[in-house]
Short mmCIF file of C-alpha atoms in Angstrom, two decimals:
data_model
loop_
_atom_site.label_atom_id
_atom_site.label_comp_id
_atom_site.label_asym_id
_atom_site.label_seq_id
_atom_site.Cartn_x
_atom_site.Cartn_y
_atom_site.Cartn_z
CA UNK D 1 20.67 14.46 46.10
CA UNK D 2 22.44 16.23 43.19
CA UNK D 3 22.46 12.93 41.24
CA UNK D 4 18.77 12.42 41.88
CA UNK D 5 17.97 15.93 40.65
CA UNK D 6 20.05 15.40 37.49
CA UNK D 7 18.28 12.10 36.73
CA UNK D 8 14.89 13.74 37.25
CA UNK D 9 15.79 16.55 34.83
CA UNK D 10 16.97 14.04 32.23
CA UNK D 11 13.75 12.06 32.52
CA UNK D 12 11.76 15.29 32.18
CA UNK D 13 13.67 16.25 29.02
CA UNK D 14 13.15 12.79 27.56
CA UNK D 15 9.46 13.16 28.26
CA UNK D 16 9.36 16.46 26.34
CA UNK D 17 11.21 14.88 23.40
CA UNK D 18 8.78 11.98 23.38
CA UNK D 19 5.82 14.37 23.44
CA UNK D 20 7.28 16.33 20.52
CA UNK D 21 7.72 13.08 18.60
CA UNK D 22 4.07 12.16 19.27
CA UNK D 23 3.05 15.54 17.86
CA UNK D 24 4.78 15.01 14.51
CA UNK D 25 2.46 15.45 11.56
CA UNK D 26 0.57 12.21 10.97
CA UNK D 27 1.74 12.05 7.33
CA UNK D 28 5.40 12.20 8.38
CA UNK D 29 4.91 9.28 10.74
CA UNK D 30 3.02 6.88 8.52
CA UNK D 31 3.13 7.97 4.86
CA UNK D 32 5.65 5.72 3.03
CA UNK D 33 5.01 7.06 -0.48
CA UNK D 34 7.87 9.57 -0.91
CA UNK D 35 9.55 8.90 -4.24
CA UNK D 36 7.19 6.04 -5.04
CA UNK D 37 5.56 5.85 -8.47
CA UNK D 38 1.80 5.71 -8.85
CA UNK D 39 1.76 1.99 -9.67
CA UNK D 40 3.69 1.04 -6.56
CA UNK D 41 1.49 3.19 -4.34
CA UNK D 42 -1.83 2.02 -5.77
CA UNK D 43 -0.95 -1.68 -5.82
CA UNK D 44 0.51 -1.57 -2.32
CA UNK D 45 -2.45 0.34 -0.89
CA UNK D 46 -4.92 -2.03 -2.57
CA UNK D 47 -3.09 -5.20 -1.59
CA UNK D 48 -5.49 -6.09 1.23
CA UNK D 49 -8.70 -4.75 -0.30
CA UNK D 50 -11.68 -7.04 0.04
CA UNK D 51 -13.04 -5.81 -3.30
CA UNK D 52 -12.19 -7.39 -6.65
CA UNK D 53 -10.18 -4.71 -8.41
CA UNK D 54 -9.41 -5.20 -12.08
CA UNK D 55 -5.91 -4.05 -13.08
CA UNK D 56 -5.23 -3.17 -9.47
CA UNK D 57 -7.60 -0.22 -8.98
CA UNK D 58 -10.71 -0.59 -11.15
CA UNK D 59 -13.84 -1.40 -9.18
CA UNK D 60 -16.31 -3.35 -11.33
CA UNK D 61 -19.92 -2.60 -10.36
CA UNK D 62 -22.42 -5.45 -10.39
CA UNK D 63 -25.00 -3.60 -12.47
CA UNK D 64 -22.97 -3.31 -15.68
CA UNK D 65 -19.63 -4.03 -17.26
CA UNK D 66 -17.77 -0.78 -16.70
CA UNK D 67 -14.94 -1.88 -18.98
CA UNK D 68 -17.17 -1.18 -21.98
CA UNK D 69 -17.24 2.49 -21.08
CA UNK D 70 -15.90 4.00 -24.28
CA UNK D 71 -18.20 1.80 -26.36
CA UNK D 72 -21.22 2.87 -24.34
CA UNK D 73 -20.65 6.59 -24.03
CA UNK D 74 -24.31 7.53 -23.56
CA UNK D 75 -24.58 5.50 -20.35
CA UNK D 76 -21.01 5.97 -19.22
CA UNK D 77 -19.89 9.56 -19.72
CA UNK D 78 -20.88 12.41 -17.46
CA UNK D 79 -23.43 14.72 -19.13
CA UNK D 80 -22.43 17.99 -20.74
CA UNK D 81 -24.28 21.18 -19.87
CA UNK D 82 -25.57 23.77 -22.30
CA UNK D 83 -22.64 26.02 -21.38
CA UNK D 84 -20.24 23.49 -22.90
CA UNK D 85 -18.91 22.40 -19.51
CA UNK D 86 -19.17 19.01 -17.80
CA UNK D 87 -20.18 19.74 -14.22
CA UNK D 88 -19.39 17.01 -11.69
CA UNK D 89 -20.83 17.50 -8.21
CA UNK D 90 -18.64 16.08 -5.46
CA UNK D 91 -18.57 15.38 -1.74
CA UNK D 92 -15.36 15.02 0.27
CA UNK D 93 -15.57 12.92 3.42
CA UNK D 94 -15.24 14.72 6.75
CA UNK D 95 -12.74 12.04 7.76
CA UNK D 96 -10.03 13.83 5.76
CA UNK D 97 -8.04 16.55 7.49
CA UNK D 98 -7.70 20.03 5.96
CA UNK D 99 -4.37 19.28 4.27
CA UNK D 100 -5.90 16.24 2.57
CA UNK D 101 -8.97 18.19 1.48
CA UNK D 102 -6.70 20.88 0.02
CA UNK D 103 -4.71 18.23 -1.87
CA UNK D 104 -7.88 16.74 -3.37
CA UNK D 105 -9.21 20.17 -4.37
CA UNK D 106 -5.89 21.14 -5.97
CA UNK D 107 -5.90 17.94 -8.07
CA UNK D 108 -9.48 18.66 -9.20
CA UNK D 109 -8.77 22.32 -9.98
CA UNK D 110 -6.08 21.23 -12.43
CA UNK D 111 -8.87 19.88 -14.67
CA UNK D 112 -10.54 23.33 -14.67
CA UNK D 113 -7.56 25.06 -16.25
CA UNK D 114 -6.94 22.45 -18.94
CA UNK D 115 -10.31 20.89 -19.85
CA UNK D 116 -14.04 21.57 -19.86
CA UNK D 117 -14.47 19.36 -16.77
CA UNK D 118 -15.67 21.31 -13.74
CA UNK D 119 -16.03 20.01 -10.20
CA UNK D 120 -18.46 21.68 -7.83
CA UNK D 121 -19.60 20.92 -4.27
CA UNK D 122 -22.74 18.79 -4.32
CA UNK D 123 -25.97 20.60 -3.56
CA UNK D 124 -28.49 17.77 -3.69
CA UNK D 125 -27.62 16.54 -7.21
CA UNK D 126 -28.58 12.91 -7.86
CA UNK D 127 -25.33 11.94 -9.59
CA UNK D 128 -22.08 12.85 -7.86
CA UNK D 129 -18.56 11.73 -6.95
CA UNK D 130 -17.93 10.86 -3.34
CA UNK D 131 -14.30 10.97 -2.19
CA UNK D 132 -13.96 8.57 0.73
CA UNK D 133 -11.04 7.10 2.71
CA UNK D 134 -11.92 3.45 2.12
CA UNK D 135 -9.25 0.75 2.11
CA UNK D 136 -7.17 1.42 -0.98
CA UNK D 137 -7.12 3.71 -4.04
CA UNK D 138 -9.75 2.84 -6.65
CA UNK D 139 -12.69 3.98 -8.75
CA UNK D 140 -15.18 2.50 -11.17
CA UNK D 141 -14.80 3.14 -14.90
CA UNK D 142 -16.93 6.08 -16.03
CA UNK D 143 -20.27 7.10 -14.55
CA UNK D 144 -21.85 4.01 -13.03
CA UNK D 145 -24.71 5.23 -10.87
CA UNK D 146 -26.00 7.98 -8.65
CA UNK D 147 -23.35 8.03 -5.93
CA UNK D 148 -19.96 7.06 -7.34
CA UNK D 149 -17.20 6.46 -4.84
CA UNK D 150 -13.59 7.39 -5.48
CA UNK D 151 -11.64 5.65 -2.73
CA UNK D 152 -8.57 7.51 -1.49
CA UNK D 153 -7.25 5.86 1.63
CA UNK D 154 -5.51 8.23 4.01
CA UNK D 155 -1.71 8.19 4.30
CA UNK D 156 -1.01 6.85 0.84
CA UNK D 157 -3.69 7.56 -1.74
CA UNK D 158 -4.16 11.29 -1.12
CA UNK D 159 -1.46 12.34 -3.60
CA UNK D 160 -1.95 14.67 -6.54
CA UNK D 161 -1.07 12.08 -9.17
CA UNK D 162 -3.04 9.23 -7.57
CA UNK D 163 -6.12 11.45 -7.23
CA UNK D 164 -5.97 12.44 -10.91
CA UNK D 165 -5.39 8.79 -11.92
CA UNK D 166 -8.56 7.66 -10.12
CA UNK D 167 -10.60 10.64 -11.34
CA UNK D 168 -9.60 9.81 -14.93
CA UNK D 169 -10.99 6.32 -14.36
CA UNK D 170 -14.22 7.91 -13.11
CA UNK D 171 -14.32 10.02 -16.28
CA UNK D 172 -14.09 6.87 -18.42
CA UNK D 173 -10.42 6.12 -19.07
CA UNK D 174 -8.56 2.81 -19.09
CA UNK D 175 -4.98 2.11 -18.13
CA UNK D 176 -2.58 2.86 -20.96
CA UNK D 177 -0.86 -0.54 -20.89
CA UNK D 178 -4.11 -2.35 -21.78
CA UNK D 179 -5.14 -0.24 -24.80
CA UNK D 180 -5.91 -2.11 -28.00
CA UNK D 181 -2.68 -1.26 -29.87
CA UNK D 182 -0.26 -1.62 -26.98
CA UNK D 183 1.70 -4.51 -28.56
CA UNK D 184 3.24 -2.03 -30.99
CA UNK D 185 4.67 -0.04 -28.10
CA UNK D 186 5.41 -2.36 -25.18
CA UNK D 187 6.47 -5.98 -24.77
CA UNK D 188 4.73 -7.85 -21.96
CA UNK D 189 7.13 -10.17 -20.11
CA UNK D 190 4.54 -12.80 -19.27
CA UNK D 191 6.92 -15.09 -17.37
CA UNK D 192 7.69 -12.29 -14.91
CA UNK D 193 4.06 -11.66 -13.93
CA UNK D 194 2.66 -13.15 -10.72
CA UNK D 195 0.43 -15.99 -11.93
CA UNK D 196 -2.89 -14.81 -10.50
CA UNK D 197 -2.36 -11.28 -11.82
CA UNK D 198 -1.83 -12.19 -15.49
CA UNK D 199 -5.39 -11.11 -16.37
CA UNK D 200 -4.42 -7.53 -15.55
CA UNK D 201 -2.53 -7.38 -18.86
CA UNK D 202 -5.45 -8.40 -21.08
CA UNK D 203 -5.92 -5.90 -23.88
CA UNK D 204 -9.19 -3.97 -24.05
CA UNK D 205 -11.25 -2.89 -27.05
CA UNK D 206 -10.46 0.75 -26.51
CA UNK D 207 -11.29 3.86 -28.46
CA UNK D 208 -7.89 5.52 -28.53
CA UNK D 209 -9.34 8.80 -29.79
CA UNK D 210 -6.67 9.09 -32.51
CA UNK D 211 -4.05 9.92 -29.91
CA UNK D 212 -0.55 8.41 -29.72
CA UNK D 213 0.51 5.80 -27.20
CA UNK D 214 1.71 7.70 -24.16
CA UNK D 215 4.53 6.20 -22.09
CA UNK D 216 4.30 9.24 -19.82
CA UNK D 217 0.57 8.99 -19.18
CA UNK D 218 -0.52 9.15 -15.57
CA UNK D 219 -2.62 6.11 -16.53
CA UNK D 220 0.43 4.02 -17.50
CA UNK D 221 1.62 1.54 -14.92
CA UNK D 222 5.33 1.17 -14.22
CA UNK D 223 7.78 -1.41 -15.51
CA UNK D 224 7.44 -3.79 -12.58
CA UNK D 225 3.65 -3.75 -12.11
CA UNK D 226 2.46 -7.15 -10.81
CA UNK D 227 6.01 -8.47 -11.21
CA UNK D 228 7.44 -11.47 -9.37
CA UNK D 229 9.94 -10.02 -6.87
CA UNK D 230 9.54 -6.65 -8.64
CA UNK D 231 10.85 -8.00 -11.94
CA UNK D 232 10.07 -6.00 -15.08
CA UNK D 233 6.73 -6.90 -16.65
CA UNK D 234 6.71 -4.28 -19.42
CA UNK D 235 9.46 -3.01 -21.74
CA UNK D 236 9.00 -0.16 -24.26
CA UNK D 237 9.41 -0.87 -27.99
CA UNK D 238 11.76 -0.19 -29.73
CA UNK D 239 13.78 1.76 -27.14
CA UNK D 240 13.76 -0.16 -23.87
CA UNK D 241 15.35 2.79 -22.04
CA UNK D 242 12.27 5.00 -22.40
CA UNK D 243 10.70 5.94 -19.08
CA UNK D 244 7.19 4.60 -18.55
CA UNK D 245 4.69 5.65 -15.92
CA UNK D 246 5.08 8.58 -13.54
CA UNK D 247 3.71 9.94 -10.29
CA UNK D 248 3.20 13.66 -10.73
CA UNK D 249 0.40 15.00 -12.92
CA UNK D 250 -1.68 14.40 -16.06
CA UNK D 251 0.42 14.39 -19.22
CA UNK D 252 -0.38 16.61 -22.20
CA UNK D 253 -1.86 13.57 -23.97
CA UNK D 254 -4.00 12.70 -20.91
CA UNK D 255 -5.42 16.21 -21.11
CA UNK D 256 -5.91 15.95 -24.88
CA UNK D 257 -7.91 12.74 -24.44
CA UNK D 258 -10.22 14.28 -21.85
CA UNK D 259 -10.96 17.11 -24.25
CA UNK D 260 -11.51 14.74 -27.17
CA UNK D 261 -13.74 12.33 -25.24
CA UNK D 262 -15.92 15.10 -23.83
CA UNK D 263 -15.74 17.24 -26.97
CA UNK D 264 -14.39 20.23 -25.11
CA UNK D 265 -14.15 23.26 -27.39
CA UNK D 266 -11.37 25.80 -27.03
CA UNK D 267 -8.92 23.66 -25.05
#
């Protein structure tokens, strides 16, 4: 009888432990992004997306070529108000939990302190950003229509740096590694790129806004982006030891470009 009681108590304790494990925060159970750079996260999260995503996370709308954004500023940039601010209405999907909503809002608020971009909850405005947990992390380039989706899949894409990366696309910015003068600053190791991803390294006719090439831009992909077996696909020139890409927050040059593109005064 004593043995039976002991076994029953052990089973009960195991049941409590199992219940506690089931109650772990969802992010702790399924979020594999700790220590991962933005490139790795975005490309992994978008790996099974049914959409055609240029350069890994750029959604190309059917109505126009979004890659011409900086050459078509009138149709591409978000309008500036008479107060000198660029007000972007937004909606955040109810599918996100409160922690995720707070993370998105914190990433947006960072623009308020450094640029003339302002995000405000949508109140019936025709043009707005819609943050939705679709499959993957992606956005179109610049303003492309009335409702513009920024996809931030749960348990992977809802990270400060990833959010700012996708919002910068929505504001009209390319990836740094495809800018027009990149060959002066990085060597592309073509033989190391997965064959059907080679097009992701095509240079674009970008307006670089008289700003320097930025290895530390939040828009710069990492060394092994689209690499065969994670081989290096990009090496900095002339110093190959320079760090490229990051996962934290907009760089000073990222901020400078926002202010130049949108002609923000006083920032």
